[in-house]
Coordinates of C-alpha atoms in Angstrom, one line a residue:
M1 CA 40.0 129.9 99.0
V2 CA 41.6 131.7 101.9
S3 CA 43.1 135.2 101.8
T4 CA 46.6 136.0 100.6
T5 CA 47.7 137.0 104.1
T6 CA 46.7 133.6 105.5
V7 CA 48.6 131.8 102.7
V8 CA 51.7 133.9 103.4
S9 CA 51.5 133.0 107.1
L10 CA 51.2 129.3 106.3
I11 CA 54.2 129.5 104.0
R12 CA 56.3 131.1 106.7
A13 CA 55.1 128.4 109.1
L14 CA 56.3 125.8 106.7
V15 CA 59.7 127.4 106.6
A16 CA 59.8 127.4 110.4
D17 CA 58.9 123.7 110.4
G18 CA 61.6 122.9 107.8
A19 CA 59.1 121.7 105.1
L20 CA 60.2 124.6 102.8
T21 CA 63.5 126.3 102.2
Q22 CA 63.5 130.1 102.6
E23 CA 64.5 130.5 98.9
K24 CA 61.5 128.5 97.7
A25 CA 59.2 130.3 100.1
D26 CA 60.3 133.7 98.8
V27 CA 59.4 132.7 95.3
L28 CA 55.9 131.6 96.4
V29 CA 55.3 134.8 98.4
K30 CA 56.4 137.0 95.5
Q31 CA 54.0 135.2 93.2
L32 CA 51.2 135.8 95.7
Q33 CA 52.1 139.5 96.1
D34 CA 52.3 140.0 92.3
D35 CA 48.8 138.5 91.9
A36 CA 47.4 140.8 94.7
A37 CA 49.0 143.9 93.1
R38 CA 47.5 143.0 89.7
T39 CA 44.1 142.7 91.3
A40 CA 44.5 146.1 93.1
R41 CA 45.6 147.8 89.8
S42 CA 42.5 146.6 88.1
G43 CA 40.4 149.0 90.1
A44 CA 38.0 146.5 91.4
T45 CA 36.1 147.3 94.7
P46 CA 37.2 145.5 97.8
E47 CA 34.2 143.3 97.6
A48 CA 35.0 142.4 94.0
Q49 CA 38.6 141.8 94.9
A50 CA 37.5 139.5 97.6
A51 CA 35.2 137.7 95.3
A52 CA 37.9 137.4 92.7
S53 CA 40.4 136.1 95.2
G54 CA 37.9 133.8 96.7
S55 CA 38.2 135.4 100.1
I56 CA 35.2 135.9 102.4
R57 CA 35.1 138.9 104.7
V58 CA 33.6 138.2 108.1
P59 CA 33.5 140.6 111.0
Y60 CA 34.8 138.0 113.4
I61 CA 36.1 134.3 113.3
P62 CA 36.6 132.5 116.6
Q63 CA 40.1 131.4 117.5
S64 CA 39.3 127.7 117.4
V65 CA 37.7 128.0 113.9
R66 CA 40.7 130.0 112.6
K67 CA 43.1 127.3 114.0
Q68 CA 41.1 124.6 112.2
I69 CA 41.1 126.5 109.0
R70 CA 44.8 127.0 109.2
E71 CA 45.6 123.3 109.8
E72 CA 43.3 122.2 107.0
T73 CA 44.7 124.7 104.6
R74 CA 48.3 123.7 105.6
D75 CA 47.5 120.1 104.9
E76 CA 46.0 120.9 101.5
I77 CA 48.9 123.0 100.5
L78 CA 51.5 120.4 101.6
T79 CA 49.6 117.7 99.8
E80 CA 49.5 119.7 96.6
M81 CA 53.1 120.7 96.9
E82 CA 54.2 117.1 97.4
Q83 CA 52.1 115.9 94.4
K84 CA 53.5 118.5 92.1
N85 CA 57.0 118.6 93.6
W86 CA 56.8 122.3 94.4
A87 CA 58.6 122.0 97.7
Q88 CA 61.3 119.6 96.3
P89 CA 61.4 119.9 92.5
E90 CA 64.6 117.8 92.5
A91 CA 63.0 114.9 94.4
V92 CA 62.5 111.6 92.7
P93 CA 58.9 110.5 91.8
K94 CA 56.9 109.0 94.7
W95 CA 56.6 105.6 92.9
T96 CA 60.3 105.1 93.0
K97 CA 60.2 105.0 96.8
R98 CA 58.7 101.5 96.5
F99 CA 62.0 100.1 95.3
R100 CA 65.2 99.4 97.1
L101 CA 68.4 98.5 95.2
Y102 CA 71.3 96.8 97.0
G103 CA 74.3 94.7 96.3
D104 CA 77.7 93.5 97.3
L105 CA 81.1 92.6 95.8
R106 CA 83.7 90.3 97.1
A107 CA 87.3 89.7 95.8
R108 CA 89.0 86.7 97.3
Y109 CA 92.5 85.1 97.0
E110 CA 92.6 81.5 98.1
W111 CA 95.3 78.9 98.8
D112 CA 94.3 75.2 98.8
L113 CA 97.0 73.3 100.6
F114 CA 97.1 69.5 100.7
D115 CA 99.1 67.2 102.9
P116 CA 101.5 65.2 100.8
R117 CA 100.5 62.0 102.7
N118 CA 96.9 62.2 101.4
S119 CA 95.6 59.4 99.3
N120 CA 95.7 60.2 95.6
F121 CA 92.8 58.0 94.7
F122 CA 89.6 59.8 95.4
V123 CA 87.1 59.1 92.7
N124 CA 85.2 62.2 91.5
F125 CA 81.7 60.7 91.8
A126 CA 80.1 64.1 91.1
Q127 CA 81.7 64.1 87.6
L128 CA 80.7 60.4 87.1
D129 CA 77.1 61.1 87.8
A130 CA 76.9 64.4 86.0
G131 CA 77.2 63.2 82.4
A132 CA 77.0 59.9 80.5
P133 CA 77.9 56.9 82.5
F134 CA 81.5 55.9 82.6
D135 CA 82.6 52.4 81.6
L136 CA 84.6 51.1 84.5
N137 CA 85.7 48.1 82.4
N138 CA 86.7 50.1 79.3
A139 CA 89.1 48.3 77.0
A140 CA 91.8 51.0 77.2
G141 CA 91.9 50.7 81.0
T142 CA 91.2 54.5 81.4
P143 CA 90.7 55.2 85.1
P144 CA 87.6 57.1 86.3
P145 CA 87.8 60.9 87.0
I146 CA 90.0 61.5 90.1
L147 CA 90.0 64.4 92.5
N148 CA 93.2 66.4 93.1
T149 CA 94.2 65.7 96.7
T150 CA 98.0 66.2 96.6
K151 CA 99.0 69.3 94.5
N152 CA 98.5 72.7 96.0
R153 CA 96.5 75.3 94.1
Q154 CA 96.0 79.1 94.3
R155 CA 93.2 81.0 92.7
M156 CA 91.5 84.4 92.6
L157 CA 87.7 84.5 93.0
L158 CA 85.0 87.1 92.5
R159 CA 81.5 87.3 93.8
A160 CA 79.1 90.0 92.7
R161 CA 75.4 90.2 93.7
L162 CA 72.8 92.8 92.8
G163 CA 69.3 92.8 94.3
L164 CA 66.0 94.7 94.1
D165 CA 63.2 94.7 96.6
A166 CA 59.8 96.1 95.6
V167 CA 56.8 97.0 97.7
I168 CA 53.7 96.0 95.8
T169 CA 50.9 96.6 98.4
D170 CA 50.8 96.9 102.2
D171 CA 50.7 93.1 102.3
F172 CA 52.8 92.0 99.3
S173 CA 56.4 92.6 98.3
A174 CA 58.8 91.0 95.8
G175 CA 62.5 90.4 95.6
I176 CA 64.9 89.7 92.8
R177 CA 68.7 89.1 93.0
L178 CA 71.3 88.4 90.4
A179 CA 74.6 86.8 91.3
T180 CA 77.8 85.4 89.7
G181 CA 78.3 81.6 89.6
N182 CA 76.9 78.8 87.5
T183 CA 73.8 76.6 87.2
T184 CA 75.5 73.4 88.4
N185 CA 76.7 74.4 91.9
P186 CA 74.0 75.6 94.3
V187 CA 76.4 76.3 97.2
S188 CA 78.7 78.8 95.6
T189 CA 78.3 82.1 93.8
N190 CA 82.1 82.5 93.2
Q191 CA 83.5 83.0 89.8
T192 CA 87.2 81.9 89.3
L193 CA 89.2 84.5 87.6
G194 CA 91.7 83.6 84.9
T195 CA 89.5 82.5 82.0
T196 CA 91.5 84.2 79.2
L197 CA 90.0 87.5 80.3
N198 CA 86.5 86.2 79.3
K199 CA 83.3 87.6 80.6
D200 CA 81.6 86.0 83.7
N201 CA 78.1 84.7 84.3
F202 CA 75.3 86.7 86.0
L203 CA 72.4 84.5 87.0
L204 CA 69.0 84.6 88.7
D205 CA 69.9 83.9 92.4
R206 CA 66.5 84.9 94.0
A207 CA 63.0 85.6 92.7
Y208 CA 60.1 85.5 95.1
L209 CA 56.9 86.9 96.4
D210 CA 56.5 87.8 100.1
Y211 CA 53.0 87.9 101.6
H212 CA 53.0 89.5 105.1
P213 CA 49.4 90.1 106.2
L214 CA 50.6 90.4 109.9
S215 CA 53.6 92.1 111.3
W216 CA 54.8 88.8 112.8
A217 CA 54.0 86.4 110.0
K218 CA 54.9 86.0 106.3
V219 CA 54.8 83.5 103.5
Q220 CA 57.4 83.4 100.7
V221 CA 57.1 81.5 97.4
G222 CA 59.6 81.2 94.6
R223 CA 63.3 81.2 95.2
F224 CA 64.1 83.1 98.4
P225 CA 66.8 83.5 101.1
N226 CA 67.5 80.8 103.6
P227 CA 64.5 80.8 106.0
W228 CA 66.1 78.8 108.9
F229 CA 68.1 79.8 112.0
Y230 CA 71.2 77.8 110.9
S231 CA 74.9 77.4 110.8
D232 CA 77.2 76.4 107.9
L233 CA 77.4 72.9 109.5
V234 CA 74.1 72.2 107.7
W235 CA 73.6 74.9 105.1
D236 CA 76.2 76.8 103.1
D237 CA 75.8 80.6 103.4
D238 CA 75.3 81.0 99.6
I239 CA 72.4 78.6 99.3
A240 CA 68.9 79.8 98.3
F241 CA 65.7 77.8 98.6
D242 CA 63.1 76.9 95.9
G243 CA 59.5 76.4 97.0
V244 CA 57.3 77.9 99.7
A245 CA 58.0 78.7 103.4
A246 CA 55.8 80.2 106.1
E247 CA 57.5 82.1 109.0
F248 CA 56.4 83.7 112.2
N249 CA 58.4 85.8 114.7
G250 CA 56.5 87.5 117.5
A251 CA 57.2 88.7 121.0
V252 CA 55.5 87.0 124.0
N253 CA 56.6 89.7 126.4
D254 CA 59.5 92.1 126.8
E255 CA 61.9 89.3 127.4
F256 CA 60.7 86.4 125.2
S257 CA 59.9 86.0 121.6
L258 CA 59.1 82.9 119.6
F259 CA 59.9 82.1 116.0
G260 CA 59.2 79.3 113.6
T261 CA 59.4 78.2 110.0
A262 CA 57.7 75.4 107.9
G263 CA 58.1 74.8 104.2
A264 CA 58.2 72.5 101.3
F265 CA 61.1 72.7 98.8
P266 CA 61.6 70.8 95.5
I267 CA 65.1 69.4 95.3
E268 CA 64.9 67.7 91.9
N269 CA 62.0 67.3 89.5
T270 CA 61.8 64.3 87.3
P271 CA 62.8 65.1 83.7
F272 CA 59.6 65.1 81.5
N273 CA 60.9 62.7 78.9
F274 CA 62.9 60.4 81.2
P275 CA 64.5 58.3 79.7
D276 CA 65.1 60.4 76.6
N277 CA 66.1 57.6 74.3
S278 CA 63.4 55.0 75.2
I279 CA 59.8 54.6 74.2
F280 CA 59.2 53.2 77.7
K281 CA 59.1 56.2 80.0
G282 CA 59.9 56.0 83.7
D283 CA 57.7 56.9 86.7
S284 CA 58.0 60.2 88.3
R285 CA 60.5 60.3 91.2
D286 CA 60.6 63.9 92.4
K287 CA 62.9 64.7 95.3
W288 CA 61.7 67.0 98.1
L289 CA 62.7 68.6 101.4
F290 CA 60.0 69.1 104.0
G291 CA 61.2 71.0 107.0
A292 CA 60.0 72.7 110.2
Q293 CA 61.7 74.7 112.9
I294 CA 60.6 76.2 116.2
G295 CA 62.7 78.4 118.5
E296 CA 62.8 81.2 121.0
E297 CA 64.9 84.2 121.8
W298 CA 65.3 85.3 125.4
H299 CA 66.7 88.6 126.5
A300 CA 67.9 87.4 129.9
T301 CA 69.4 90.8 130.8
D302 CA 70.1 94.1 129.0
R303 CA 73.4 92.5 127.8
V304 CA 72.7 88.8 127.4
T305 CA 70.6 87.2 124.7
L306 CA 70.0 83.5 124.2
K307 CA 68.6 82.2 120.9
V308 CA 67.9 78.5 120.3
G309 CA 66.1 76.6 117.5
A310 CA 65.1 73.0 116.8
A311 CA 64.6 71.9 113.2
Y312 CA 63.6 68.7 111.5
Y313 CA 64.6 68.2 107.8
D314 CA 62.9 65.3 106.0
Y315 CA 64.3 64.5 102.6
D316 CA 62.0 62.5 100.4
N317 CA 63.5 60.3 97.6
L318 CA 66.9 61.8 98.0
E319 CA 68.6 58.4 98.4
G320 CA 69.5 56.2 95.4
S321 CA 67.5 53.2 94.3
L322 CA 68.8 49.9 92.7
S323 CA 67.5 49.5 89.2
Q324 CA 65.8 46.5 87.7
P325 CA 68.2 44.1 85.9
C326 CA 69.6 46.2 83.1
I327 CA 71.6 45.6 79.9
A328 CA 73.7 48.7 79.1
N329 CA 76.1 47.9 76.3
S330 CA 76.8 51.6 75.6
G331 CA 76.7 54.9 77.5
A332 CA 73.4 55.7 75.8
D333 CA 71.5 52.8 77.2
P334 CA 69.3 53.8 80.2
C335 CA 68.4 51.9 83.3
S336 CA 65.2 52.3 85.3
T337 CA 66.6 54.2 88.3
D338 CA 69.1 56.5 86.6
N339 CA 67.0 59.5 87.9
S340 CA 67.7 58.4 91.5
R341 CA 71.3 59.5 91.3
P342 CA 72.0 62.9 92.9
G343 CA 71.8 66.0 90.8
F344 CA 74.7 67.6 92.7
L345 CA 77.4 66.2 95.0
Q346 CA 80.4 67.7 96.8
K347 CA 82.0 64.8 98.6
G348 CA 81.7 62.7 101.7
N349 CA 78.3 61.0 101.5
T350 CA 78.3 57.2 101.2
L351 CA 77.5 56.0 97.7
F352 CA 76.6 52.7 96.0
A353 CA 76.2 51.5 92.4
I354 CA 72.5 51.9 91.4
R355 CA 72.6 50.0 88.1
D356 CA 72.0 46.2 88.4
L357 CA 73.9 45.5 85.2
V358 CA 73.5 42.1 83.5
S359 CA 75.2 40.7 80.4
T360 CA 76.0 37.4 78.8
A361 CA 79.3 38.7 77.4
V362 CA 82.6 37.3 78.8
N363 CA 84.0 40.8 79.6
P364 CA 80.9 43.1 79.6
P365 CA 81.1 46.9 79.9
Q366 CA 80.3 48.5 83.2
F367 CA 78.4 51.7 82.5
Q368 CA 77.6 52.7 86.0
Y369 CA 75.9 55.5 88.0
Y370 CA 76.0 56.0 91.8
G371 CA 73.4 57.1 94.4
L372 CA 73.3 58.1 98.0
A373 CA 73.3 55.0 100.2
S374 CA 71.4 56.6 103.2
P375 CA 68.2 58.4 103.4
F376 CA 68.2 61.7 105.4
H377 CA 65.8 62.6 108.2
D378 CA 67.8 65.2 110.1
V379 CA 67.2 66.7 113.6
D380 CA 69.2 69.9 114.1
L381 CA 69.6 71.8 117.4
R382 CA 71.1 75.3 117.0
G383 CA 72.0 77.9 119.6
R384 CA 73.7 81.2 120.2
V385 CA 74.5 83.2 123.4
D386 CA 75.3 86.9 122.7
Y387 CA 76.9 88.8 125.5
A388 CA 77.3 92.6 124.9
M389 CA 80.3 92.8 127.2
F390 CA 81.6 96.3 126.5
G391 CA 79.2 98.5 124.5
P392 CA 79.6 97.6 120.8
V393 CA 82.0 94.7 121.6
H394 CA 80.2 91.4 122.0
V395 CA 81.2 87.9 123.0
M396 CA 79.2 85.3 121.0
F397 CA 79.1 81.5 121.6
D398 CA 77.6 79.4 118.8
G399 CA 76.7 75.7 118.8
D400 CA 75.0 73.3 116.4
V401 CA 74.3 69.6 116.6
V402 CA 72.8 67.6 113.8
K403 CA 71.9 63.9 113.6
N404 CA 70.5 61.8 110.7
L405 CA 67.8 59.6 112.3
A406 CA 67.4 57.6 109.0
F407 CA 71.0 56.3 109.1
D408 CA 71.3 52.5 109.3
T409 CA 74.7 50.9 109.2
A410 CA 73.4 47.4 108.4
K411 CA 71.2 48.6 105.5
I412 CA 74.0 50.7 104.0
S413 CA 76.5 47.9 104.3
A414 CA 74.1 45.6 102.5
K415 CA 74.3 47.9 99.5
N416 CA 78.0 47.3 99.1
P417 CA 79.0 51.0 99.3
V418 CA 82.0 52.1 97.2
N419 CA 83.5 54.6 99.7
N420 CA 83.8 55.3 103.5
S421 CA 85.3 52.0 104.4
G422 CA 87.5 51.7 107.5
A423 CA 90.9 50.0 107.8
S424 CA 89.2 46.6 108.0
G425 CA 87.5 47.2 104.7
K426 CA 84.0 47.4 106.3
F427 CA 81.7 50.4 106.0
D428 CA 82.7 53.0 108.7
G429 CA 80.5 56.0 108.1
G430 CA 78.5 58.0 110.7
N431 CA 75.4 60.2 111.2
L432 CA 76.5 62.9 113.7
G433 CA 77.7 66.4 113.2
Y434 CA 78.5 69.2 115.7
M435 CA 80.0 72.7 115.8
A436 CA 81.2 75.0 118.6
G437 CA 82.4 78.5 118.0
L438 CA 83.5 81.7 119.8
T439 CA 83.4 85.2 118.2
V440 CA 84.6 88.4 120.0
G441 CA 84.1 91.9 118.6
Y442 CA 81.4 93.7 116.6
P443 CA 78.5 91.4 115.6
V444 CA 78.4 93.2 112.1
V445 CA 81.6 94.8 110.7
E446 CA 80.2 97.7 108.7
N447 CA 82.1 100.9 109.8
L448 CA 85.8 102.0 109.9
W449 CA 87.8 100.1 112.5
D450 CA 84.9 97.7 113.4
W451 CA 86.4 94.3 114.0
N452 CA 85.9 90.8 115.2
V453 CA 87.9 87.6 115.6
G454 CA 86.6 84.0 115.9
V455 CA 87.5 80.3 116.2
A456 CA 85.3 77.3 115.7
Y457 CA 85.6 73.5 115.7
K458 CA 83.6 71.4 113.3
Y459 CA 82.9 67.6 113.1
L460 CA 80.7 66.3 110.3
A461 CA 80.4 62.5 109.8
S462 CA 79.9 61.1 106.4
D463 CA 76.1 60.8 106.4
A464 CA 75.0 63.4 109.0
V465 CA 73.7 65.7 106.3
P466 CA 73.5 65.7 102.5
D467 CA 77.0 66.8 101.4
A468 CA 75.5 68.8 98.5
F469 CA 74.2 71.6 100.7
T470 CA 76.8 72.0 103.5
D471 CA 79.7 74.5 103.6
S472 CA 81.6 74.6 100.4
D473 CA 84.9 76.0 101.9
F474 CA 85.6 73.7 104.9
H475 CA 87.5 70.6 103.6
L476 CA 86.8 72.1 100.1
G477 CA 83.2 71.1 100.6
G478 CA 81.1 68.2 101.8
T479 CA 81.0 65.9 104.8
N480 CA 83.3 63.3 106.4
A481 CA 85.5 66.1 107.8
K482 CA 86.6 67.6 111.1
G483 CA 88.9 70.5 112.1
Y484 CA 89.2 74.1 113.0
V485 CA 88.3 77.5 111.5
V486 CA 90.1 80.7 112.6
G487 CA 89.3 84.1 111.2
A488 CA 89.4 87.9 111.7
T489 CA 87.5 90.8 110.1
L490 CA 88.4 94.5 110.1
G491 CA 86.4 97.4 108.7
V492 CA 88.6 99.6 106.5
A493 CA 85.8 102.0 105.4
P494 CA 82.1 102.3 105.8
N495 CA 80.6 99.1 104.3
V496 CA 84.0 97.8 103.3
N497 CA 86.0 95.2 105.3
I498 CA 88.8 92.7 105.0
L499 CA 88.4 89.1 106.1
A500 CA 91.2 86.5 106.6
R501 CA 90.4 82.9 107.4
W502 CA 92.3 79.6 107.9
L503 CA 90.2 76.4 107.6
S504 CA 92.2 73.3 108.7
S505 CA 90.5 69.9 108.2
T506 CA 91.1 66.2 107.9
E507 CA 88.9 63.2 107.2
V508 CA 86.7 61.5 109.9
T509 CA 87.2 58.0 108.4
S510 CA 88.4 56.1 105.3
L511 CA 91.3 57.4 103.1
P512 CA 93.5 60.2 104.4
L513 CA 92.6 63.6 103.2
T514 CA 94.0 66.7 105.1
V515 CA 93.3 70.1 103.5
D516 CA 94.2 73.6 104.7
V517 CA 92.3 76.4 103.0
V518 CA 93.5 80.0 103.5
Q519 CA 91.2 82.9 102.3
V520 CA 91.7 86.7 102.2
D521 CA 88.6 88.6 101.2
V522 CA 87.8 92.2 100.4
N523 CA 84.1 92.8 100.9
A524 CA 82.1 95.8 99.9
R525 CA 78.3 96.4 100.0
F526 CA 76.0 99.1 99.0

């Protein structure tokens, strides 16, 4: 152990470095001086005092050796003080530094405004497929569920999310996030207020492991954030992905970097006992998404950045399948391909009746389900140009083009689709989508008086992408829509902003459906 004088010198050096406050240093020095005084009063010889204190008297120590002793002693004292919280007794335990808690809250008021010239006969196929099959030929003549397309609505919505990131080792981390919403809608975490003051749901939105053995590569497994470079033309902002994804993002030089993603994502797993009420169980028909994306980011100048990505999304077994001849005299009677109907729909995709119903009755019931008429093999090209024009103010150009390569008009028409017919009565769907947008202002609005304004045009044909996963706000969700989005955001406090948007859309084909959606949001994050 070194002498008291050396320790006092080190403590004073720690104060000078800012590692200790003067008040705490004074306490430590006083304790050392008290110990030295007690030793002196004991009457021990200098040699005994030195032995008792652990000091070793030497006639001369070279400067280099003294410097080394001082540095080693300083490190030892700092380590012990950190472990025992001497320097910062109010500090939290070291293990808590491995966790990061975060969250956000959004309050929204929304107006859904319909053109009075809209068709009032849009069948709610999502509701038809969600429960027991509906008898289209019921004796009472009850019509199927119908979407509201003519009467304006207003509503207040709330979104709350709370997440936790945890560092497990240098190579492993984990993430968990809870969010409002429900278990039937994957593209929205909104909770509509006005439920007789009832409590809202808080559900598991994310839960995943992240393995990052290299600074430029990682693998995620579980339920994790969207891994793609994307726009809401293809993916809704609230969607999370189940499965596994591998990502890389590394610099080639000072100007270029490359990024990529590949993954496998289960969309629907065949129920274990399908059909529930039959001794003859059906084959497994799991639905999957297999995807890959490659892209680059180019810093053309100090102010101009170009980012582009090309993705391929291959959906397996997503389309419906016609059943074997089936007798269904009640809603409880199953057919062989009932599990090929979609687990979730918004609206817009072309559908066909998947039950091949047969009966010898004169006026048989028609308990029917509907499936997607087209498979989906999507190619998506996404790009952004970011021009830092005036310091924090940027001009950002966004573009996205998507095309479904599996779309086949003749094959779809042969299935006798029940929607998306043109004026002639023939199928009139499409497989192309595109978006172009301009945003001016701060890229991220997070401080007081930060701002941005933006405008975009979107066109999304009926079968360009699965309508289940695209933007849930534009056209009130789904495909077969085109129109404009105009919005502005203003920071009103650190991490608090107000967003106002107007989304004006109409149909691409088939029955008229024009919808204006106006949203005013107050967003806060922590």
